[in-house]
JSON list of C-alpha atoms in Angstrom, two decimals:
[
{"chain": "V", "resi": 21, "resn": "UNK", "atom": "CA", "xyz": [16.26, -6.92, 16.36]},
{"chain": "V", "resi": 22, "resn": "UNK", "atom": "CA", "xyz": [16.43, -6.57, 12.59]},
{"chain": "V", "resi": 23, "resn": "UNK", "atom": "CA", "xyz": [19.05, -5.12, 10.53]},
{"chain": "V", "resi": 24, "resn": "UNK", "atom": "CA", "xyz": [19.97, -4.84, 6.96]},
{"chain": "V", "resi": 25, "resn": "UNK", "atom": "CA", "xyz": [23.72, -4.06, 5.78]},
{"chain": "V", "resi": 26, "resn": "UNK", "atom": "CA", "xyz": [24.51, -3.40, 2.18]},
{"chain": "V", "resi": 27, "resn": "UNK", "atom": "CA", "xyz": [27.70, -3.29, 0.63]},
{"chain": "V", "resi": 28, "resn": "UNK", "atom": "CA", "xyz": [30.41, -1.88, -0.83]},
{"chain": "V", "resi": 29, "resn": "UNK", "atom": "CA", "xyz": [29.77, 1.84, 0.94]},
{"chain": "V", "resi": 30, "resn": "UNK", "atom": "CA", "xyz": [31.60, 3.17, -1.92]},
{"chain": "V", "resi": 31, "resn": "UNK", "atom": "CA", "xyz": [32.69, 2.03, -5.28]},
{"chain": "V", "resi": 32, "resn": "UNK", "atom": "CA", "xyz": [34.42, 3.72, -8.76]},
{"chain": "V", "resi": 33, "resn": "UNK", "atom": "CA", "xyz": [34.09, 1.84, -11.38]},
{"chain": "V", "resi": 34, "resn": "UNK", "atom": "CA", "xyz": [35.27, 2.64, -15.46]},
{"chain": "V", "resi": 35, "resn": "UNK", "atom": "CA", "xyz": [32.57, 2.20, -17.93]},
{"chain": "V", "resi": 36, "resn": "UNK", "atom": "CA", "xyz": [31.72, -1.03, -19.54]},
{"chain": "V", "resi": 37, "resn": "UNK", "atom": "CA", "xyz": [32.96, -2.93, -16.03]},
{"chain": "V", "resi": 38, "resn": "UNK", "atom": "CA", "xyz": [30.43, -4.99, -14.27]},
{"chain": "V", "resi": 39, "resn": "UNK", "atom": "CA", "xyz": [28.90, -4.23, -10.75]},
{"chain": "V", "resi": 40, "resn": "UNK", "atom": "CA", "xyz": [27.48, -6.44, -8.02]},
{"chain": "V", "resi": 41, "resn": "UNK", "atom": "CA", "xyz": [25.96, -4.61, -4.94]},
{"chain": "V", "resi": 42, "resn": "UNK", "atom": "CA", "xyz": [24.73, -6.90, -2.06]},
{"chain": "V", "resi": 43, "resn": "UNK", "atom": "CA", "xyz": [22.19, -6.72, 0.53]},
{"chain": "V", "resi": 44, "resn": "UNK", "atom": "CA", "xyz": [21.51, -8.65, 3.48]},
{"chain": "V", "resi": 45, "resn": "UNK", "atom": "CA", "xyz": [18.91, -8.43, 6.00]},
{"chain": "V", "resi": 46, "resn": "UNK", "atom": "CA", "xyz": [19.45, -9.94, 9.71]},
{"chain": "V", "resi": 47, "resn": "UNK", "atom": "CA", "xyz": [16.68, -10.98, 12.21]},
{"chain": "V", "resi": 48, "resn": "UNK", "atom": "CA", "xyz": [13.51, -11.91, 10.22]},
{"chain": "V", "resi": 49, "resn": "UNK", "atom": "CA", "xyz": [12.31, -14.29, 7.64]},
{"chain": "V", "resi": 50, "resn": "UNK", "atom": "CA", "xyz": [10.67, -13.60, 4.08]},
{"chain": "V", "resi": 51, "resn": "UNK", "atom": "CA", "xyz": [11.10, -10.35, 4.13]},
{"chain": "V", "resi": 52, "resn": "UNK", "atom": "CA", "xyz": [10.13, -8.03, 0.87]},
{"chain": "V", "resi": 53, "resn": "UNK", "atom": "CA", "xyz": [13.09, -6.63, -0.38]},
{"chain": "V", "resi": 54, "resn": "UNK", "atom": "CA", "xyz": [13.72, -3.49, -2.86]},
{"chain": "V", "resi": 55, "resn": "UNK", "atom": "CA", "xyz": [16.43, -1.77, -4.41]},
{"chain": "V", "resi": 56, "resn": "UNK", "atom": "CA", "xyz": [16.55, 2.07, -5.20]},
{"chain": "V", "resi": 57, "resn": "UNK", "atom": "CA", "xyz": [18.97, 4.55, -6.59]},
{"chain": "V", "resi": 58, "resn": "UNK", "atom": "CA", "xyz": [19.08, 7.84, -6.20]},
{"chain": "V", "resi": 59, "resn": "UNK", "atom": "CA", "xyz": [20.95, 9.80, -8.99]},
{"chain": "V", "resi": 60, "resn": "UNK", "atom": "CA", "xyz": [22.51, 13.34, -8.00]},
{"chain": "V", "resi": 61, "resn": "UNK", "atom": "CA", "xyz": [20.31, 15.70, -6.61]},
{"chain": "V", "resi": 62, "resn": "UNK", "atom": "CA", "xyz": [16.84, 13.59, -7.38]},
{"chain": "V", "resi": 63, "resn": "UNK", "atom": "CA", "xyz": [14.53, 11.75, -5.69]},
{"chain": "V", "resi": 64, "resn": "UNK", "atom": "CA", "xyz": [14.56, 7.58, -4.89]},
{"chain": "V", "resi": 65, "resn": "UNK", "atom": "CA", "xyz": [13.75, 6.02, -8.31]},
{"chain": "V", "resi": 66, "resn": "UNK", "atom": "CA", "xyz": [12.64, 1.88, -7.04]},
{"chain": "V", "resi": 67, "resn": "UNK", "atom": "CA", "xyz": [14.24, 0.03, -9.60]},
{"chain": "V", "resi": 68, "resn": "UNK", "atom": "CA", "xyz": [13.57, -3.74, -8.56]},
{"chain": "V", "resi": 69, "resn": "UNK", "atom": "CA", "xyz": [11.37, -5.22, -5.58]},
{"chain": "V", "resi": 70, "resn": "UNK", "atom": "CA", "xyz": [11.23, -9.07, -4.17]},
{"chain": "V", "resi": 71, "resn": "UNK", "atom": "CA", "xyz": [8.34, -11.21, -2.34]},
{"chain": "V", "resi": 72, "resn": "UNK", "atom": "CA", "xyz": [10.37, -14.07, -2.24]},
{"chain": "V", "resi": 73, "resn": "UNK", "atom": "CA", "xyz": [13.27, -16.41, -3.17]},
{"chain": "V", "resi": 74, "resn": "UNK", "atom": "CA", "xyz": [14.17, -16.09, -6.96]},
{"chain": "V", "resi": 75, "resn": "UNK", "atom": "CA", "xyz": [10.77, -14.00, -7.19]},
{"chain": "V", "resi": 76, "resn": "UNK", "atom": "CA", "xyz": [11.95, -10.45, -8.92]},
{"chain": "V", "resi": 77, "resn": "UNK", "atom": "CA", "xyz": [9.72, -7.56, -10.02]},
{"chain": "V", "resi": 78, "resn": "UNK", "atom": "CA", "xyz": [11.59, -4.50, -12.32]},
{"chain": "V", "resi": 79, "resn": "UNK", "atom": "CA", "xyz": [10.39, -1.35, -12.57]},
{"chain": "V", "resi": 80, "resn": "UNK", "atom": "CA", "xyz": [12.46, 0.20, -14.60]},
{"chain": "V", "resi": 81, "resn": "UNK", "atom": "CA", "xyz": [13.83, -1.15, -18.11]},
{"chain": "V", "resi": 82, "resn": "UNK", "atom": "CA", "xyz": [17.43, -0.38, -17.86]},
{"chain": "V", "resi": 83, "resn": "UNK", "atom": "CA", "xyz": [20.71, -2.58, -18.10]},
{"chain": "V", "resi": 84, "resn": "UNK", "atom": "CA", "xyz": [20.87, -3.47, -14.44]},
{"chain": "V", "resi": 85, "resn": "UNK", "atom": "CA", "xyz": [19.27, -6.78, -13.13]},
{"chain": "V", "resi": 86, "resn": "UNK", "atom": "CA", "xyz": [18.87, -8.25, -9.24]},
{"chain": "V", "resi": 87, "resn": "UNK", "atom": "CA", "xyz": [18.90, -11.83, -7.61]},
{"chain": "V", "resi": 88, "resn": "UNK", "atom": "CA", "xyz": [17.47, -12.94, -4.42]},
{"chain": "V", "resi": 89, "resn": "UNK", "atom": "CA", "xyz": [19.36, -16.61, -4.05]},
{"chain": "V", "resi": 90, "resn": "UNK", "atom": "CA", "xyz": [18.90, -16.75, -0.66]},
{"chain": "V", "resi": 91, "resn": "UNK", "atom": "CA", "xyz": [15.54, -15.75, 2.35]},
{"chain": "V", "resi": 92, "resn": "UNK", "atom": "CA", "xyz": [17.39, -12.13, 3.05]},
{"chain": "V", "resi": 93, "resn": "UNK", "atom": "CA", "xyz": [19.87, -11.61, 0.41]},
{"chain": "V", "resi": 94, "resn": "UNK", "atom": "CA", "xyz": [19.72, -8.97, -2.05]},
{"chain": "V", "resi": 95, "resn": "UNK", "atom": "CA", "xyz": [21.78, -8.73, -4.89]},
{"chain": "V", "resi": 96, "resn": "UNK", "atom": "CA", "xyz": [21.94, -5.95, -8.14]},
{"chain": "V", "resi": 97, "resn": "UNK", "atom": "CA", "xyz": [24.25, -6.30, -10.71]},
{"chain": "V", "resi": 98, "resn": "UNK", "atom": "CA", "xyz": [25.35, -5.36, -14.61]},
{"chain": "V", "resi": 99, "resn": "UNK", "atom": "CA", "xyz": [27.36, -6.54, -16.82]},
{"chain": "V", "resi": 100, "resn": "UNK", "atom": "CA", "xyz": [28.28, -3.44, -18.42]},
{"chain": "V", "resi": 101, "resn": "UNK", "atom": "CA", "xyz": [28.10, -0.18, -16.74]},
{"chain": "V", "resi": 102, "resn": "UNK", "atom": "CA", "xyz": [26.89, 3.08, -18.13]},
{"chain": "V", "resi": 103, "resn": "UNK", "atom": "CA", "xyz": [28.02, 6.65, -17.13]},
{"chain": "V", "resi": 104, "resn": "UNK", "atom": "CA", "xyz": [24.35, 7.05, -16.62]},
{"chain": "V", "resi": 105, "resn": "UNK", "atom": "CA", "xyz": [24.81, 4.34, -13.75]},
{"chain": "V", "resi": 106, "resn": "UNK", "atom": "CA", "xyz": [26.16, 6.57, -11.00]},
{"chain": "V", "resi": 107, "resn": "UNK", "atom": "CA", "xyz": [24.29, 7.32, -8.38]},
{"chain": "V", "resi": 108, "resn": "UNK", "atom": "CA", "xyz": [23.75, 6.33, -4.27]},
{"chain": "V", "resi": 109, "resn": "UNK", "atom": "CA", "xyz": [21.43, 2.84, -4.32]},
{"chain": "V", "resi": 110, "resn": "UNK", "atom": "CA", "xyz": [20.04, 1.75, -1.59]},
{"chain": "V", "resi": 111, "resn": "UNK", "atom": "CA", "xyz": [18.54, -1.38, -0.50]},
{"chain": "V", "resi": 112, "resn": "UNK", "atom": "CA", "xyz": [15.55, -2.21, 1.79]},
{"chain": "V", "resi": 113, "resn": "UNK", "atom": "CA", "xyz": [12.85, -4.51, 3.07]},
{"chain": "V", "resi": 114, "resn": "UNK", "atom": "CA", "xyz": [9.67, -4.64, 4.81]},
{"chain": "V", "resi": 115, "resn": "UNK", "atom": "CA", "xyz": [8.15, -7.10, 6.70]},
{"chain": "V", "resi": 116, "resn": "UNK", "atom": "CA", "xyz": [6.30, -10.15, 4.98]},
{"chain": "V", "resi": 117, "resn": "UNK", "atom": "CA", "xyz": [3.86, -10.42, 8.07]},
{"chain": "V", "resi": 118, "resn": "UNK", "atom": "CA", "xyz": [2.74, -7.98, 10.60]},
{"chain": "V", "resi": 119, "resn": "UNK", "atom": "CA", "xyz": [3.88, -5.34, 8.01]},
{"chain": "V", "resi": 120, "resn": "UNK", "atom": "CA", "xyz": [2.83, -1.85, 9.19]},
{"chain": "V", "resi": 121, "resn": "UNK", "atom": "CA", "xyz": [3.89, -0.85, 6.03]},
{"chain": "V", "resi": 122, "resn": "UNK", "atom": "CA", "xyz": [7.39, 0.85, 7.08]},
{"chain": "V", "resi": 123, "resn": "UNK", "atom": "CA", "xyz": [10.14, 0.47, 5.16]},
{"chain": "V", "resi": 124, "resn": "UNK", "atom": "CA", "xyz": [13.68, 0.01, 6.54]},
{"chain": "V", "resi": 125, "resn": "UNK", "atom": "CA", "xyz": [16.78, 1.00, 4.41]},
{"chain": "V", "resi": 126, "resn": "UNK", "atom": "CA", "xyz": [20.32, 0.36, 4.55]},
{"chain": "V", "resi": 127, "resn": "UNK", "atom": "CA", "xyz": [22.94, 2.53, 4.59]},
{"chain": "V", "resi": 128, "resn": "UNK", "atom": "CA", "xyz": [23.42, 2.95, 0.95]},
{"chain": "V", "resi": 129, "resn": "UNK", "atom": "CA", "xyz": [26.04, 2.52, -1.61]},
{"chain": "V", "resi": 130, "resn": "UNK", "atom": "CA", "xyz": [27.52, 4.96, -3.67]},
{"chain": "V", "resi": 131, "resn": "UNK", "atom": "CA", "xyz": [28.58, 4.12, -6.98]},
{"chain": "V", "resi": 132, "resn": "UNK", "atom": "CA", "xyz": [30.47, 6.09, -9.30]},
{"chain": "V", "resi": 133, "resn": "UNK", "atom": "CA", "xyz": [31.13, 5.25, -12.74]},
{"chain": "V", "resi": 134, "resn": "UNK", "atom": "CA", "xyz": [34.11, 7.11, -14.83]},
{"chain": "L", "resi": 5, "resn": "UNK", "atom": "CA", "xyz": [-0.07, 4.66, -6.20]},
{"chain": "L", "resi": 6, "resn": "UNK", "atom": "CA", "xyz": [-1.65, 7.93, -6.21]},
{"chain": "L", "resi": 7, "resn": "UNK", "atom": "CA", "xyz": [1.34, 10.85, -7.26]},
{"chain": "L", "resi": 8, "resn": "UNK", "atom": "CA", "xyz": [1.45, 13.28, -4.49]},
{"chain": "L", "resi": 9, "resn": "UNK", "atom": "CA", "xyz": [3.00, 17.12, -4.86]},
{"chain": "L", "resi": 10, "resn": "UNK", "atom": "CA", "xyz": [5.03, 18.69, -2.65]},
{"chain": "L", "resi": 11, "resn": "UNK", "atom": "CA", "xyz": [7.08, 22.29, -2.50]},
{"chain": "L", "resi": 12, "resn": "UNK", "atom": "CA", "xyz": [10.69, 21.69, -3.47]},
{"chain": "L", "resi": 13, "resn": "UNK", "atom": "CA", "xyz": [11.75, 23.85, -1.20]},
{"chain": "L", "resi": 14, "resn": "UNK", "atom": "CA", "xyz": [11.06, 25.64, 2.84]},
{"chain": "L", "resi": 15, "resn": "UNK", "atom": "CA", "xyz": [12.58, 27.26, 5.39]},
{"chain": "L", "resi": 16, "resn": "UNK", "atom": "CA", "xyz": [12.10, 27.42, 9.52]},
{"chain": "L", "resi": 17, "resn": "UNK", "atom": "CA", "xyz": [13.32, 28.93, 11.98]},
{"chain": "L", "resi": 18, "resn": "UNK", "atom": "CA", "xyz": [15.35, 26.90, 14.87]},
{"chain": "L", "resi": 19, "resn": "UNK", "atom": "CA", "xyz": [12.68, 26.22, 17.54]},
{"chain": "L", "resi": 20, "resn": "UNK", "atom": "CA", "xyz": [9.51, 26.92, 15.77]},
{"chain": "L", "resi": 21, "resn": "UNK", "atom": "CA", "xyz": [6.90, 24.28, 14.40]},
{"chain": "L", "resi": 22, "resn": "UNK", "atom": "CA", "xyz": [7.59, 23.24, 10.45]},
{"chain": "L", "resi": 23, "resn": "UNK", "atom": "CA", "xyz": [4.57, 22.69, 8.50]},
{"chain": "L", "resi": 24, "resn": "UNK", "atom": "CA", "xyz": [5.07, 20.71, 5.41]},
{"chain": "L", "resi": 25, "resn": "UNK", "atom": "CA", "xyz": [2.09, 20.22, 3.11]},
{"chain": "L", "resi": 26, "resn": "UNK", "atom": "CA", "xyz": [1.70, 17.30, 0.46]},
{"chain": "L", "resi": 27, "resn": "UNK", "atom": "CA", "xyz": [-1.25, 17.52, -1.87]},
{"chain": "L", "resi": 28, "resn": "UNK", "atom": "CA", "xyz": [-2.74, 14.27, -2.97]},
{"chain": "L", "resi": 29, "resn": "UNK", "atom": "CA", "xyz": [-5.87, 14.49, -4.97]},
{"chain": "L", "resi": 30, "resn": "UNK", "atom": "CA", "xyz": [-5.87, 10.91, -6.52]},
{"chain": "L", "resi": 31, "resn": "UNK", "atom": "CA", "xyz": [-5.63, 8.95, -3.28]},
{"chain": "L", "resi": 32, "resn": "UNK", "atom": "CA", "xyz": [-7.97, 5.96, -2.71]},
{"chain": "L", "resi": 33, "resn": "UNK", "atom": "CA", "xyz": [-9.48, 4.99, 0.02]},
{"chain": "L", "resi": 34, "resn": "UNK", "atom": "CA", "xyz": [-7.52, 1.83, 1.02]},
{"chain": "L", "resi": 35, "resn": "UNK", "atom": "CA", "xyz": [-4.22, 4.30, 0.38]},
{"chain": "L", "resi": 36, "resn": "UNK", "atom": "CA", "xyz": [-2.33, 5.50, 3.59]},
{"chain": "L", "resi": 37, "resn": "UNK", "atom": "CA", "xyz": [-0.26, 8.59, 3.63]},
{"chain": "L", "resi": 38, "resn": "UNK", "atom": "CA", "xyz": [3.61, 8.05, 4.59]},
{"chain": "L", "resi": 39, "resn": "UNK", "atom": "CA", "xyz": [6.16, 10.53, 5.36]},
{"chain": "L", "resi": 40, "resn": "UNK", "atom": "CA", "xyz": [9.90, 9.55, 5.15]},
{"chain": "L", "resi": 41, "resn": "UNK", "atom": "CA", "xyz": [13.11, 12.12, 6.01]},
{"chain": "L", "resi": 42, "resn": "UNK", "atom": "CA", "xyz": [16.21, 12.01, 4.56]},
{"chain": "L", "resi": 43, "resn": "UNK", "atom": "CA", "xyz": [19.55, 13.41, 5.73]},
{"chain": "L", "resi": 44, "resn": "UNK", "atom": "CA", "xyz": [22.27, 13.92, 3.25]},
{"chain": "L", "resi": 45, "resn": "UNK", "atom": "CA", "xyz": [24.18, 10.76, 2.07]},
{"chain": "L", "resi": 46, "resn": "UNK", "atom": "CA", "xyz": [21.79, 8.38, 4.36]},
{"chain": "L", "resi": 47, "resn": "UNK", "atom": "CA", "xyz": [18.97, 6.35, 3.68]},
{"chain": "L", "resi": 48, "resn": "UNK", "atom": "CA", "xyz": [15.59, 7.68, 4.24]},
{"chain": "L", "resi": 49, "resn": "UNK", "atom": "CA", "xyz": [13.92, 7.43, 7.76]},
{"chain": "L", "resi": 50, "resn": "UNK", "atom": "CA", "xyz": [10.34, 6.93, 8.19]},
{"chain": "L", "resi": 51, "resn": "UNK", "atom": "CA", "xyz": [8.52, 9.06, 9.90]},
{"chain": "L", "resi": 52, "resn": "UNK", "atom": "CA", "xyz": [4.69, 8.74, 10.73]},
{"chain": "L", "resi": 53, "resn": "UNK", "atom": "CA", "xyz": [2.04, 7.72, 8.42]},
{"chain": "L", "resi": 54, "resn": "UNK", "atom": "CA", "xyz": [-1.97, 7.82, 8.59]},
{"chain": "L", "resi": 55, "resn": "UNK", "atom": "CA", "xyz": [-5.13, 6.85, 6.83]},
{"chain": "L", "resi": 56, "resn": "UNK", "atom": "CA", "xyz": [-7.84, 9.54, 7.25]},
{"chain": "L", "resi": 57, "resn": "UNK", "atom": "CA", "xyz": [-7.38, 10.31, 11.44]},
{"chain": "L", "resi": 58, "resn": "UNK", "atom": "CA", "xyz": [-5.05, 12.86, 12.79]},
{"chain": "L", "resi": 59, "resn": "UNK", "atom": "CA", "xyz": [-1.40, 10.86, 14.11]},
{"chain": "L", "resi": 60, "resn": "UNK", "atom": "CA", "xyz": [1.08, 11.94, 16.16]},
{"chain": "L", "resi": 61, "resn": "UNK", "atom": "CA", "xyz": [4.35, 10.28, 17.31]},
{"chain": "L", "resi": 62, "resn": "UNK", "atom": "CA", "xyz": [7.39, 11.12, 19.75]},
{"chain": "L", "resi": 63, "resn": "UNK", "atom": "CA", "xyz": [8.80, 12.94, 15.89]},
{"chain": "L", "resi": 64, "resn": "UNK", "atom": "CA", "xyz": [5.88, 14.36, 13.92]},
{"chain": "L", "resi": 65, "resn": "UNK", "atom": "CA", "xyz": [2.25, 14.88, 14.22]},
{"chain": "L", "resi": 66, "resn": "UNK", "atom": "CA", "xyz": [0.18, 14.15, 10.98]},
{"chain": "L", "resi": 67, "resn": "UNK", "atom": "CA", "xyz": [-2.68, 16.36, 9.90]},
{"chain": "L", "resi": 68, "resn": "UNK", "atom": "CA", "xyz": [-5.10, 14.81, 6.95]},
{"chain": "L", "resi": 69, "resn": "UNK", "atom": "CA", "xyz": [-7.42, 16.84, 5.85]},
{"chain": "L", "resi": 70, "resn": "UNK", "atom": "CA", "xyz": [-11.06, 15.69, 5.94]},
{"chain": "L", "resi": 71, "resn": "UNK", "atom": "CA", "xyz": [-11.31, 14.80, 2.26]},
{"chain": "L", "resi": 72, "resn": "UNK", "atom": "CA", "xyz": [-7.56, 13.05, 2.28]},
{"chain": "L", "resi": 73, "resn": "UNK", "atom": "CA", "xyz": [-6.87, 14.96, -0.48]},
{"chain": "L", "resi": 74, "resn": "UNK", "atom": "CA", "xyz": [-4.18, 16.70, 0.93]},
{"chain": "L", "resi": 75, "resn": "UNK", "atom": "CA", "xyz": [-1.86, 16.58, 4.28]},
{"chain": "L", "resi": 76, "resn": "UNK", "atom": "CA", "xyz": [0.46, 18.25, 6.25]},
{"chain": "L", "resi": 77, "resn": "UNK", "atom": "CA", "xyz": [3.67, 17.14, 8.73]},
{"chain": "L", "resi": 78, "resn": "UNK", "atom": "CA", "xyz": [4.04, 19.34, 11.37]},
{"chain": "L", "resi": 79, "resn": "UNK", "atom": "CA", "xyz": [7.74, 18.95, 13.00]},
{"chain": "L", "resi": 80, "resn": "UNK", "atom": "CA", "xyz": [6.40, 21.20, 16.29]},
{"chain": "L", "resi": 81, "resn": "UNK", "atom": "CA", "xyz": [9.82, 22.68, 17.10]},
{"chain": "L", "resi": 82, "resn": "UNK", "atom": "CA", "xyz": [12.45, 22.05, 14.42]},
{"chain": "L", "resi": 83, "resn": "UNK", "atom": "CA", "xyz": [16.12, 21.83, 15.28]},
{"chain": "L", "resi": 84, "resn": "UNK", "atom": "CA", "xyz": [19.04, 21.93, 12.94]},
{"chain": "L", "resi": 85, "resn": "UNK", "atom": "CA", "xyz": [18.97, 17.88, 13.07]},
{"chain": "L", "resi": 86, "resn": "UNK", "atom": "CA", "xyz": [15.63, 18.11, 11.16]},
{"chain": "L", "resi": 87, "resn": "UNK", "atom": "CA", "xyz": [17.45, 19.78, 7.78]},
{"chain": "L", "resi": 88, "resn": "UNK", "atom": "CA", "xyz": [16.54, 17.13, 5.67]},
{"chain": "L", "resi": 89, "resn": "UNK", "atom": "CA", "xyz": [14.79, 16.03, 2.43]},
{"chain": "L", "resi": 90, "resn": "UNK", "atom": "CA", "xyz": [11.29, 15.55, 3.45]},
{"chain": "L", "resi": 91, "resn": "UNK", "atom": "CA", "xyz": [9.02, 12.31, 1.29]},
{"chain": "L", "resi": 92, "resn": "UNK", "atom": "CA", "xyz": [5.09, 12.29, 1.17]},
{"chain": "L", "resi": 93, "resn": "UNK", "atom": "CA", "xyz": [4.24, 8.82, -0.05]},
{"chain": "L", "resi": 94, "resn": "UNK", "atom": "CA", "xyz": [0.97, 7.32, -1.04]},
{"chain": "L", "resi": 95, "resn": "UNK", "atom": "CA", "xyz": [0.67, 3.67, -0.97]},
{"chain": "L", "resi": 96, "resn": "UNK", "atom": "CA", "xyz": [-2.18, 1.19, -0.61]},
{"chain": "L", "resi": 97, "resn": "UNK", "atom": "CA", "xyz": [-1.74, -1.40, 1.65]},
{"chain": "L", "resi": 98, "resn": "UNK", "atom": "CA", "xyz": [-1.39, -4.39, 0.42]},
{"chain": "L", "resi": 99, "resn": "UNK", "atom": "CA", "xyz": [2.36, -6.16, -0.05]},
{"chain": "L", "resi": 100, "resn": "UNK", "atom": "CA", "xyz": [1.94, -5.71, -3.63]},
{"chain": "L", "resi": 101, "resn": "UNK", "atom": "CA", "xyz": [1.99, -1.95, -3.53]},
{"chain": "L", "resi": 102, "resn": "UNK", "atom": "CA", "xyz": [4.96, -0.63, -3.82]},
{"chain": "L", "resi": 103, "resn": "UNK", "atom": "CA", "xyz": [6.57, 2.99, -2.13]},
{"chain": "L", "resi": 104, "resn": "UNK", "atom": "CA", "xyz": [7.30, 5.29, -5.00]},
{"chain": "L", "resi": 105, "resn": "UNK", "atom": "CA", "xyz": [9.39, 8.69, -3.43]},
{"chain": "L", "resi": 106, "resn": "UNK", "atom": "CA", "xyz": [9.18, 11.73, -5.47]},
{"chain": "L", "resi": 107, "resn": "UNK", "atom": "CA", "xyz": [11.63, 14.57, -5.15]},
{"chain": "L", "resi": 108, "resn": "UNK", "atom": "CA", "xyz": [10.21, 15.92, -1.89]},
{"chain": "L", "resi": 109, "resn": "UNK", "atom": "CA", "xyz": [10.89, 19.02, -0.04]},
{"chain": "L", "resi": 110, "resn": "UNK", "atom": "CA", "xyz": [13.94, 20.03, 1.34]},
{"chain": "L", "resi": 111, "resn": "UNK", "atom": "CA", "xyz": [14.09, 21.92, 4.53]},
{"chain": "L", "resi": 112, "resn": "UNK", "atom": "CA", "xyz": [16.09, 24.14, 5.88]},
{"chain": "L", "resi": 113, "resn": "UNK", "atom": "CA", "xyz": [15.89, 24.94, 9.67]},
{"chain": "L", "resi": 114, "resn": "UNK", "atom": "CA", "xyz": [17.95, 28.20, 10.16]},
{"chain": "L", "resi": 115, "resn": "UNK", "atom": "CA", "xyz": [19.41, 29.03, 13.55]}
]
């Protein structure tokens, strides 16, 4: 069976510090993979999405970036962290093939910035 | 995608049927409707989703309305479990289209 872990659950970091949140998915091949983040009391805002290896779509102009190195890893990251930052993010993926369109999440990762 | 509006907020009593209605005016006709839940602190869970028939599943039953411009998720006898932020999605099908949440509802099953 599949199943996608994302890590670290929780993190505090002081502004101006970088971040790297990774995401891995277990038990299937070229998946499509997407981060969100969910800010205090508001809904999922999709901030990046990937079809393949090195392949990365943003949807959101902001001063975070992802990678996809590898088949069914994951990984957002800045270099400077903003106050405006915090929030729970949460990673995902949906099938490449056979894709009923549901989309799996991972636990989430909650990321406060002082 | 087409945008979708929900109520922010409902209530239910423990052990009767939620109804939870999404309008969706804009939809297309290669767009399915989704519906994802989300407990506090958790990622969200999907649900059921449908593209102009009637669905139901071992969680939810899915009621479209003739026109598809607007649906409704019937949970037929909520528990406490089922408190939750409640997502209507509308999302074409093809792997280029992406799932945009808005704020959805949150319910509130009362004992």
């Amino acid at each position: 069976s599949q199943t996608i872990h994302q890590w670290p659950a929780t993190l505090v970091q002081p502004v101006g510090s970088p971040l790297s949140l990774e995401c891995t998915v277990e038990g299937t091949s070229n998946p499509n993979l997407y981060w969100y983040r969910q800010a205090a009391g508001r809904g999922l805002q999709l901030l990046f999405y990937s079809v393949g290896i090195g392949q990365i779509s943003s949807e959101v102009p902001q001063n975070l970036s992802a990678s996809r190195p590898q088949d069914r890893q994951f990984i957002l990251s800045s270099k400077k962290l903003l106050l405006s930052d915090s929030g729970f993010y949460l990673c995902a993926w949906t099938p490449r093939i056979l894709n009923t369109g549901e989309l799996f999440f991972g636990e989430g990762s909650r990321l406060t910035v002082l | 995608d087409a945008k979708t509006t929900q109520p922010p907020s409902m209530d239910c009593a423990e052990g009767r049927a939620a109804n939870l209605p999404c309008n969706h005016s804009t939809i297309s006709g290669n767009e399915y409707v989704y519906w994802y839940r989300q407990i506090h602190s958790q990622g969200p869970q999907y649900i059921i989703h449908g593209l102009k028939n009637n669905e139901t599943n071992e969680m939810a039953s899915l009621i479209i309305t003739e026109d598809r411009k607007s649906s409704t998720l019937i949970l037929p006898h909520a528990t406490l479990r089922d408190t939750a932020v409640y997502y209507c999605i509308v999302r074409g099908w093809r792997t280029g289209n992406q799932f945009y949440f808005g704020t959805g509802t949150s319910l509130t099953v009362i004992p």
